[in-house]
Short mmCIF file of C-alpha atoms in Angstrom, two decimals:
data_model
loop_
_atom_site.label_atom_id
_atom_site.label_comp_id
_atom_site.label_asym_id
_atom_site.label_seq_id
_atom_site.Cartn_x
_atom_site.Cartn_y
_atom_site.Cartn_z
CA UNK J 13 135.92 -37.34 41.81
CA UNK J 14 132.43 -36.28 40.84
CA UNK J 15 131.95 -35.43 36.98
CA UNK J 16 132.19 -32.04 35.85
CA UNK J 17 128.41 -30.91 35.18
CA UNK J 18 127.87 -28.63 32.34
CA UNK J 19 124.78 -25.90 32.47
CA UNK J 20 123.59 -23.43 29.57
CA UNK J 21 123.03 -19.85 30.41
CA UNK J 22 121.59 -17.28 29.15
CA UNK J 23 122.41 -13.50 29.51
CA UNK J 24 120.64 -11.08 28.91
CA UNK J 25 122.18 -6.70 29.14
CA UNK J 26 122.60 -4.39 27.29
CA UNK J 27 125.27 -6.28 25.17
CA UNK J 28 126.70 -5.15 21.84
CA UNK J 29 126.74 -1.89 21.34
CA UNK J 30 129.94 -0.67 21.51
CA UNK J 31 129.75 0.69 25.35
CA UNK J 32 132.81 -0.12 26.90
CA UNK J 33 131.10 -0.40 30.81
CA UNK J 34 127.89 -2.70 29.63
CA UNK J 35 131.10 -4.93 27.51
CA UNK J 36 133.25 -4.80 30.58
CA UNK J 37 129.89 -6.23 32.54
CA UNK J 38 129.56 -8.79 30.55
CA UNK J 39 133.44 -9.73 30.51
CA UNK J 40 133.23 -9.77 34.36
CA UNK J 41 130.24 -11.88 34.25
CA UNK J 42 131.68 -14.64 31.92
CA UNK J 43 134.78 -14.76 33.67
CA UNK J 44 132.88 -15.01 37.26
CA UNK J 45 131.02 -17.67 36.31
CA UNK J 46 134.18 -19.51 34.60
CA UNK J 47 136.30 -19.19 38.36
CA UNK J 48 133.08 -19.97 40.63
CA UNK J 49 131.86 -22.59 37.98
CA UNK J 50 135.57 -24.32 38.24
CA UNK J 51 135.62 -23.97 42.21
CA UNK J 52 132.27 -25.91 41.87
CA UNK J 53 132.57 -28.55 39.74
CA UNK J 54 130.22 -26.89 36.88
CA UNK J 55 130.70 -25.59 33.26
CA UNK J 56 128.84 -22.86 32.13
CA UNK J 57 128.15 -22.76 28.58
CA UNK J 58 126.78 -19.15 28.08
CA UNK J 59 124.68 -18.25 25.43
CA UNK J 60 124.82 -13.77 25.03
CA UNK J 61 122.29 -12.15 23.96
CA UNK J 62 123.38 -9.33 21.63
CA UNK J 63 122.35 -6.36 19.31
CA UNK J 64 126.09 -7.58 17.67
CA UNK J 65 125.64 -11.55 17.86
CA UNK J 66 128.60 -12.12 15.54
CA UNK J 67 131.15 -9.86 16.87
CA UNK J 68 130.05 -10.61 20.28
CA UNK J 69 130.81 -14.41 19.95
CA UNK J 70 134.36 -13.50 18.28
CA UNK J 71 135.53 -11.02 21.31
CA UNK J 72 134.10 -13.29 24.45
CA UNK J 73 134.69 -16.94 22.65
CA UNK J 74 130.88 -17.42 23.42
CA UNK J 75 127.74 -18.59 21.71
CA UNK J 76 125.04 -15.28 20.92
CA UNK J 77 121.57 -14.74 18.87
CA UNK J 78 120.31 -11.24 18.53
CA UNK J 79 118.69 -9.74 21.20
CA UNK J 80 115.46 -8.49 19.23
CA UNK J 81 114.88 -11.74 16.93
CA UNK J 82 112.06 -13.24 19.32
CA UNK J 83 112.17 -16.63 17.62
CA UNK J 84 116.08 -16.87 18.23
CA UNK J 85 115.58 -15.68 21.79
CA UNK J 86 113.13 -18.43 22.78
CA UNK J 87 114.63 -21.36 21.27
CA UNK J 88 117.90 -19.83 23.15
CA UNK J 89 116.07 -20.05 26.79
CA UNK J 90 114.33 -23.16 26.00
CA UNK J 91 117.65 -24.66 25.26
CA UNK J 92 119.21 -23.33 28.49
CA UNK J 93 119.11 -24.08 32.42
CA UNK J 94 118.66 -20.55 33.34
CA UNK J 95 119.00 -17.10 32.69
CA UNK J 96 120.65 -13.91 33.95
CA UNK J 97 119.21 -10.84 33.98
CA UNK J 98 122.43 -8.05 34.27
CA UNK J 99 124.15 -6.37 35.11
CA UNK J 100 123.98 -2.80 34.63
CA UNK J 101 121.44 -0.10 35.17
CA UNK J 102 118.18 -2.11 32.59
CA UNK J 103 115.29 -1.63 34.63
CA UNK J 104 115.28 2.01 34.32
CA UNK J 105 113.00 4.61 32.26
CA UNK J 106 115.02 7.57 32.13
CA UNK J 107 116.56 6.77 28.64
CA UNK J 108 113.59 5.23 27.15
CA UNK J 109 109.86 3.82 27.88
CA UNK J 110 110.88 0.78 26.55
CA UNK J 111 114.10 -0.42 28.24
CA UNK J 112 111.73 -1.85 30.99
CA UNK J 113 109.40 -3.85 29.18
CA UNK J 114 112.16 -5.71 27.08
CA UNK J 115 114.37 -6.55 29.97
CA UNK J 116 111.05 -7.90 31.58
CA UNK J 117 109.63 -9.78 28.74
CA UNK J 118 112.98 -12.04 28.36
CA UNK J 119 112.64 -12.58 32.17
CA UNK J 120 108.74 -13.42 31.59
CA UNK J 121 109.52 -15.74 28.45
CA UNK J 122 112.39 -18.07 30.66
CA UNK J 123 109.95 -17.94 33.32
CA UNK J 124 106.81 -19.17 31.55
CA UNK J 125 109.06 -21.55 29.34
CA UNK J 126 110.37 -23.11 33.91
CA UNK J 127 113.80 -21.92 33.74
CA UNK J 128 115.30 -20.47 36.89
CA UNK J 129 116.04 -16.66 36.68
CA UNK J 130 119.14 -14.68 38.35
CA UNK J 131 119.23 -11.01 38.88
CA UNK J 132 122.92 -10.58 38.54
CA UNK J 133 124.00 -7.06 40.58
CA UNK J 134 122.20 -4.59 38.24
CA UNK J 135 121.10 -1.01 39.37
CA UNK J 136 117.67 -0.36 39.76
CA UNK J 137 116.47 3.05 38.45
CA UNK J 138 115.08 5.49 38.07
CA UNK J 139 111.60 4.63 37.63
CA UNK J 140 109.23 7.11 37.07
CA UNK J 141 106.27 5.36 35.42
CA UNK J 142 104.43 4.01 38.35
CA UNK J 143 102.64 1.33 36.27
CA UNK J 144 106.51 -0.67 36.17
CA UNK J 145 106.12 -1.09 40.03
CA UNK J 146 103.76 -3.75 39.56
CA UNK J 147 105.23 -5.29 36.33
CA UNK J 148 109.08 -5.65 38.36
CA UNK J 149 106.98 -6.82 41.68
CA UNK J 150 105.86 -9.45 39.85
CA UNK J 151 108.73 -10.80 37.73
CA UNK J 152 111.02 -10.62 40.41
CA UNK J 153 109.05 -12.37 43.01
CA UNK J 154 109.27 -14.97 40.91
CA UNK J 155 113.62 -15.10 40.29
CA UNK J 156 115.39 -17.64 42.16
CA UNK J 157 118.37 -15.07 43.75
CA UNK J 158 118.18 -11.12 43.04
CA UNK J 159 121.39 -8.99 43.38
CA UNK J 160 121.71 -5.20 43.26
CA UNK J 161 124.69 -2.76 43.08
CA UNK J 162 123.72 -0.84 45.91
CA UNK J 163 121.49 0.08 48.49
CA UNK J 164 119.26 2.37 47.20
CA UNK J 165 118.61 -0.07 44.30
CA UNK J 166 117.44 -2.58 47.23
CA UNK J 167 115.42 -0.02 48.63
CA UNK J 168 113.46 1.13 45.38
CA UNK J 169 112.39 -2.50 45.15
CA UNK J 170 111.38 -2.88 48.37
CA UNK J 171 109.19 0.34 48.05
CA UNK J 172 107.90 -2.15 44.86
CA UNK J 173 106.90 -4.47 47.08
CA UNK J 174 109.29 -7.07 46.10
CA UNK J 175 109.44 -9.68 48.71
CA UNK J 176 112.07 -11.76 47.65
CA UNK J 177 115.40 -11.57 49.34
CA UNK J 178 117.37 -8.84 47.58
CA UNK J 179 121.62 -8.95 48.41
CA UNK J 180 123.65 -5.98 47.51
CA UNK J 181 127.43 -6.26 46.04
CA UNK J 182 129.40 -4.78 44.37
CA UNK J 183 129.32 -3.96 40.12
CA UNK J 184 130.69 -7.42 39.04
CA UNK J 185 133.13 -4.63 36.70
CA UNK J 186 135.22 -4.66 40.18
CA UNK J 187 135.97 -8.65 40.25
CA UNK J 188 137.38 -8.06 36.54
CA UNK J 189 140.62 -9.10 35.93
CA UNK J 190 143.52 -6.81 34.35
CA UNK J 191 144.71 -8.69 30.66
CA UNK J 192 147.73 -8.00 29.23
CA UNK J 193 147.51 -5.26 26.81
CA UNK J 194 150.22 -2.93 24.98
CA UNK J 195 148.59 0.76 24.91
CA UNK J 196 150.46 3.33 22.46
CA UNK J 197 150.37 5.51 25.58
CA UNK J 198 154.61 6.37 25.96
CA UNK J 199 155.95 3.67 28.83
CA UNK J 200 159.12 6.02 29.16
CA UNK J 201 157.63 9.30 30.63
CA UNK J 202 157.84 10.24 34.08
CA UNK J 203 155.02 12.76 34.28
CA UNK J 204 152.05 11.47 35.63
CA UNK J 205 148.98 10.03 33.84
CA UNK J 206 145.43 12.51 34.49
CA UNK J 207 142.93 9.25 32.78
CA UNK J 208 140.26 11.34 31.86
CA UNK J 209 136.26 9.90 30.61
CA UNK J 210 134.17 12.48 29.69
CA UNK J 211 130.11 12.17 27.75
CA UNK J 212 127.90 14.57 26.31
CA UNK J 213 125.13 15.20 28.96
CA UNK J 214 124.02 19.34 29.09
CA UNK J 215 122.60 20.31 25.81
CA UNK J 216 124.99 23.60 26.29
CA UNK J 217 128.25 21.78 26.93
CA UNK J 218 128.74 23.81 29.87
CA UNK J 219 129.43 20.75 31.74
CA UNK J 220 132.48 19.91 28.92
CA UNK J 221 133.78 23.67 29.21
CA UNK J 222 134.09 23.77 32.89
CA UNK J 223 135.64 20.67 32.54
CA UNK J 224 138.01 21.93 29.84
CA UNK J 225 139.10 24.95 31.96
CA UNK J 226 139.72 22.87 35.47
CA UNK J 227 141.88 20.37 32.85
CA UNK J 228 143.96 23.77 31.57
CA UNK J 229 144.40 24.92 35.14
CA UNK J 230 145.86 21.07 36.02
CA UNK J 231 148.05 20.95 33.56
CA UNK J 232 149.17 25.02 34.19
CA UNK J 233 150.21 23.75 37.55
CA UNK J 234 151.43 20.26 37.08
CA UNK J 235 154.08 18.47 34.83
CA UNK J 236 151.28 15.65 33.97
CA UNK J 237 149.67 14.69 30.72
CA UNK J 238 146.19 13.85 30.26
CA UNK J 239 145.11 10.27 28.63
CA UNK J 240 141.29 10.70 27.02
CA UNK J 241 139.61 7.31 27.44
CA UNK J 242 136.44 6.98 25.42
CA UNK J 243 133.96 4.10 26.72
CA UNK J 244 131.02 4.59 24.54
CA UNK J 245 132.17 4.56 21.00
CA UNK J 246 132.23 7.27 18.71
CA UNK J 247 130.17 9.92 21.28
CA UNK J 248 132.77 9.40 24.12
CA UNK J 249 135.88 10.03 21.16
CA UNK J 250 133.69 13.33 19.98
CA UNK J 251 133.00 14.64 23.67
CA UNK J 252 136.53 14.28 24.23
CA UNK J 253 137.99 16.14 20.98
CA UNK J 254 135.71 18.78 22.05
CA UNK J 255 137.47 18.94 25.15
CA UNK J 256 140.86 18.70 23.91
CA UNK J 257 139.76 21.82 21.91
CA UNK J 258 138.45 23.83 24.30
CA UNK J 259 141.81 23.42 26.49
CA UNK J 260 143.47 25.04 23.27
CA UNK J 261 146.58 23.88 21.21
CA UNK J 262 149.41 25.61 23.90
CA UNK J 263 149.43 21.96 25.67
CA UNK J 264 148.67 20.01 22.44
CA UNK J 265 152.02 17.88 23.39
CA UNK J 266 150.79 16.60 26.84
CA UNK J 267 147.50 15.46 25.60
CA UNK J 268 146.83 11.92 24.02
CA UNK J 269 143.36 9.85 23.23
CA UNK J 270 143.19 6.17 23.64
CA UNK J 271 141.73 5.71 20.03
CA UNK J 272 139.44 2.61 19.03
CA UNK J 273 139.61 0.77 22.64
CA UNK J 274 136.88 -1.77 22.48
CA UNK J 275 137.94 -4.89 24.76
CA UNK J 276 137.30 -4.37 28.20
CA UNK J 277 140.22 -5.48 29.45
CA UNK J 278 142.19 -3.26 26.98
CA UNK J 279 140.26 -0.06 28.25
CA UNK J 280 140.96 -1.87 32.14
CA UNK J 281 144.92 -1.43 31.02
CA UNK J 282 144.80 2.23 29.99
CA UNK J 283 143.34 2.88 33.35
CA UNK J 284 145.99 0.86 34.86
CA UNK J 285 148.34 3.40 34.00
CA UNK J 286 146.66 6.19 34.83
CA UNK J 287 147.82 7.98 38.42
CA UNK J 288 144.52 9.75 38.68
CA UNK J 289 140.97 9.19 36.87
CA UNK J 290 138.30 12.11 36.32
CA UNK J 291 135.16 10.43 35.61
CA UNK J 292 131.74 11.02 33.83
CA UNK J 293 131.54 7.73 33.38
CA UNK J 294 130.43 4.91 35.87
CA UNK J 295 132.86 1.98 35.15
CA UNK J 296 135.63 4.68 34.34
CA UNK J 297 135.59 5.14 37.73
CA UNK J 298 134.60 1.48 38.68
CA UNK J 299 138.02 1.03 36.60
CA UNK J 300 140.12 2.79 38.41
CA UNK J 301 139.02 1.68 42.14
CA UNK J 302 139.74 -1.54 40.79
CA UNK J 303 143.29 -0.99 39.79
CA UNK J 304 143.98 1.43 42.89
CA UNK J 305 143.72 4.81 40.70
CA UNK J 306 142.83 7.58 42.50
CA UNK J 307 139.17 9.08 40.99
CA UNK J 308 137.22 12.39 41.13
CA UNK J 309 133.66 11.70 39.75
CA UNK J 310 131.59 13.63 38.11
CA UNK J 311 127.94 13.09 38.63
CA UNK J 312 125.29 12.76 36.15
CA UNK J 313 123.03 10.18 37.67
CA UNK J 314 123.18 8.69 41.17
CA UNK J 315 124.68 5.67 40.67
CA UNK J 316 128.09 8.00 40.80
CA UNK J 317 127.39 9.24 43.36
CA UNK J 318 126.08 5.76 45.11
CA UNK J 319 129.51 4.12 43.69
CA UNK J 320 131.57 6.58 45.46
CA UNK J 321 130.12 6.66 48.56
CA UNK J 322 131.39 2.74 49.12
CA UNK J 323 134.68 4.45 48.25
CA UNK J 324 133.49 6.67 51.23
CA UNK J 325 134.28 9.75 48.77
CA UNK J 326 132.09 12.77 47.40
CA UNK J 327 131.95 13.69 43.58
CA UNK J 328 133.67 16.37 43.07
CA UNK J 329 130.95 17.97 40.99
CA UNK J 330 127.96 17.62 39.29
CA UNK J 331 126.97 18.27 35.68
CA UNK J 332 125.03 20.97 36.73
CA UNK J 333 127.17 22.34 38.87
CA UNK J 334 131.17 22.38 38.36
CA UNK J 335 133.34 24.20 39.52
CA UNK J 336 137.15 24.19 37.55
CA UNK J 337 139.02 25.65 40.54
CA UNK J 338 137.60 22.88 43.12
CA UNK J 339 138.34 20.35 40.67
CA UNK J 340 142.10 21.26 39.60
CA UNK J 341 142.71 21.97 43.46
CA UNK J 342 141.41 18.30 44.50
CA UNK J 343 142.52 16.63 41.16
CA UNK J 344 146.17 17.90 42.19
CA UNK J 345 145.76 17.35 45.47
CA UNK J 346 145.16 13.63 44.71
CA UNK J 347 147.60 13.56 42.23
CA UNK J 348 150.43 14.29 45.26
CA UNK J 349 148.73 11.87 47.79
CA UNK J 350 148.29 9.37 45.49
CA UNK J 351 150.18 6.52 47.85
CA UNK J 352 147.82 7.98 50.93
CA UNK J 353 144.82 7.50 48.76
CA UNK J 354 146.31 3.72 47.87
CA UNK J 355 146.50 2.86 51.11
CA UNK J 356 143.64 4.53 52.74
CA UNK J 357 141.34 2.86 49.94
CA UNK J 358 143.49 -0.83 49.82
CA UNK J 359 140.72 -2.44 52.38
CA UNK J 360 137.81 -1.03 51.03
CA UNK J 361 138.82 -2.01 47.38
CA UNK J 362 139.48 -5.53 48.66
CA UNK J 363 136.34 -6.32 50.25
CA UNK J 364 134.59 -4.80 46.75
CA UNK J 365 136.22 -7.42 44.52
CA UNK J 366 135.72 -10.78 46.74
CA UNK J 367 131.89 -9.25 47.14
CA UNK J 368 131.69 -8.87 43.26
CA UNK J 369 132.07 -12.53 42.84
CA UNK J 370 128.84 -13.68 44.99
CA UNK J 371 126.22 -13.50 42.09
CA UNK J 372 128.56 -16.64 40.50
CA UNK J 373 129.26 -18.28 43.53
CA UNK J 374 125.38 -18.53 44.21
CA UNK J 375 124.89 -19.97 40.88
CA UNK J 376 127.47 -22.23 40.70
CA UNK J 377 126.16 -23.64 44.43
CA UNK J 378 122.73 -23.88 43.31
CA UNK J 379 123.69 -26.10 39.71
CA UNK J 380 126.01 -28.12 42.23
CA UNK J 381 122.79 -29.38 44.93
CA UNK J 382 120.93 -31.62 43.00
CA UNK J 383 124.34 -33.51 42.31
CA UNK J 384 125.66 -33.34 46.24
CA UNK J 385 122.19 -34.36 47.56
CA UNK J 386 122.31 -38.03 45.72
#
């Protein structure tokens, strides 16, 4: 029996900060590479790199340095055999001018310092600063294996003149396993769950108010209760008390907040028990396609609306545009063909997950050929 070979990575996302879908990337990432390094033969040691370095190494078991002390970082990658770069949506300059340039300089330091470098199924965009074209060209002709989320991510770099051969899967979120997790949600009642992740995004909070009225028109018609599930802690928690306001205190009862939800796989079991899922939020809905929960999304950026369409569903509205009767009508629609949905969607979801695990299985292959070849 060969001997188990052991290999220190690096990764490198936006870890740390208290965002439940960039925490439940990273979750999905360490536990691919445990499965597909145990299939192979090979223990990965990862080392995360965090804006939290202590509390990240207490919730994942792992070993972290902060993200922004350069001296840590580089002793990190010259102590490794690689480094991932993902997942998530990093190369992107709609938040900031700097998210590019620091996701790029920790892929520049592994690769002047010979270490092989994985882009692990991130989402490229958008990127409106022309002078990053050349900058990503460059890094990431020089990565051993590049994954993206979808297929206009594979197609932005390809207008970038990236030659390298660039594989689409799925957000590794979807090959995440469920834990086992007690929520304070109430086991006993027989009204269905509406899971509902909402953000701030219009500087009116029209978006929240239409939202608020298709919620009161859903729960008018219905006998369910709605579950708020914050992801990005404390904005989400606000956004959603300001929803819960604006519905008004006549359905106070029927209305509950998952409060403090941090783990991934903690926020993975609230969704669980959800029997539909209105989402704002990208891994909300990434979430609930992986646990078979019906979703409308609500679009903000296209990488909703790219996520649903391998669901081979619309959003159901837009931040600029919703419209509360369209959304109670198809939320309660859903809500009654929920087992049609299930088993409409069971294939689909399927082929998601196993695809969701390729990123690992590459790596774990490539640590494993010097060792087969002697």
């Amino acid at each position: 029996m060969d001997p188990v070979v052991t290999k220190r990575i690096v990764l490198s996302g936006y870890y740390g900060f208290d965002n439940s879908g960039d925490e439940a990337v990273l979750q999905s990432i360490l536990l691919a590479l445990e499965e597909q390094g145990k299939a192979n033969g090979v223990r990965f040691v990862p080392v995360v790199l965090s804006v939290q370095p202590e509390k990240t190494s207490k919730t994942y078991g792992v070993e972290s340095v902060h993200r922004m002390k350069l001296g840590q970082v580089i002793r990190a990658i010259r102590g490794a055999d690689g480094l991932i770069s993902g997942g998530g949506s990093l190369l992107q300059d709609a938040t900031s001018a700097k998210t590019i340039p620091y996701y790029l300089a920790i892929l520049k330091i592994a690769q002047w310092l010979g270490r092989p470098t994985f882009i692990y199924s991130q989402g490229i965009g958008p990127v409106n600063r022309g002078m990053f074209f050349g900058w990503i060209r460059s890094i990431f002709n020089k990565t051993l294996y590049i994954s993206v989320r979808d297929q206009e991510s594979k197609e932005l770099l390809q207008r970038m003149k990236v030659s390298k051969d660039i594989t689409v899967v799925p957000d590794p979120v979807m090959g995440m396993p469920l834990g086992s997790y007690d929520t304070d949600q109430a086991q006993t009642a027989e009204a269905p769950v509406i899971g509902v992740s909402v953000r701030y995004w219009n500087q009116d909070r029209s978006e929240l108010k239409a939202l608020a009225e298709a919620l009161r028109r859903m729960l008018e018609q219905s006998e369910a209760v709605i579950r708020f599930l914050p992801f990005h802690l404390p904005s989400d928690a606000a956004a959603s008390d300001e929803v819960r306001a604006l519905i008004g205190e006549s359905f106070g009862s029927r209305i509950t907040t998952a409060v403090s939800v941090t783990h991934p796989q903690h926020m993975l079991a609230e969704v669980s028990r959800c029997n539909l899922l209105i989402g704002m939020r990208l891994h909300s809905l990434i979430y609930a396609a992986s646990q078979e929960v019906p979703m409308l999304g609500i679009s903000y950026d296209p990488k909703i609306d790219q996520f649903m369409k391998r669901l081979q569903m619309p959003v159901v509205a837009t931040t600029k545009s919703i419209q509360p009767d369209r959304v109670a009508e198809e939320g309660l629609r859903l809500l009654e063909q929920r087992s049609s949905w299930r088993e409409d969607k069971k294939g689909l979801i399927y082929n998601l997950k196993n695809e969701a695990q390729k990123p690992a299985q590459y790596m774990a292959s490539f640590f494993t050929k010097g060792r087969d070849s002697k």
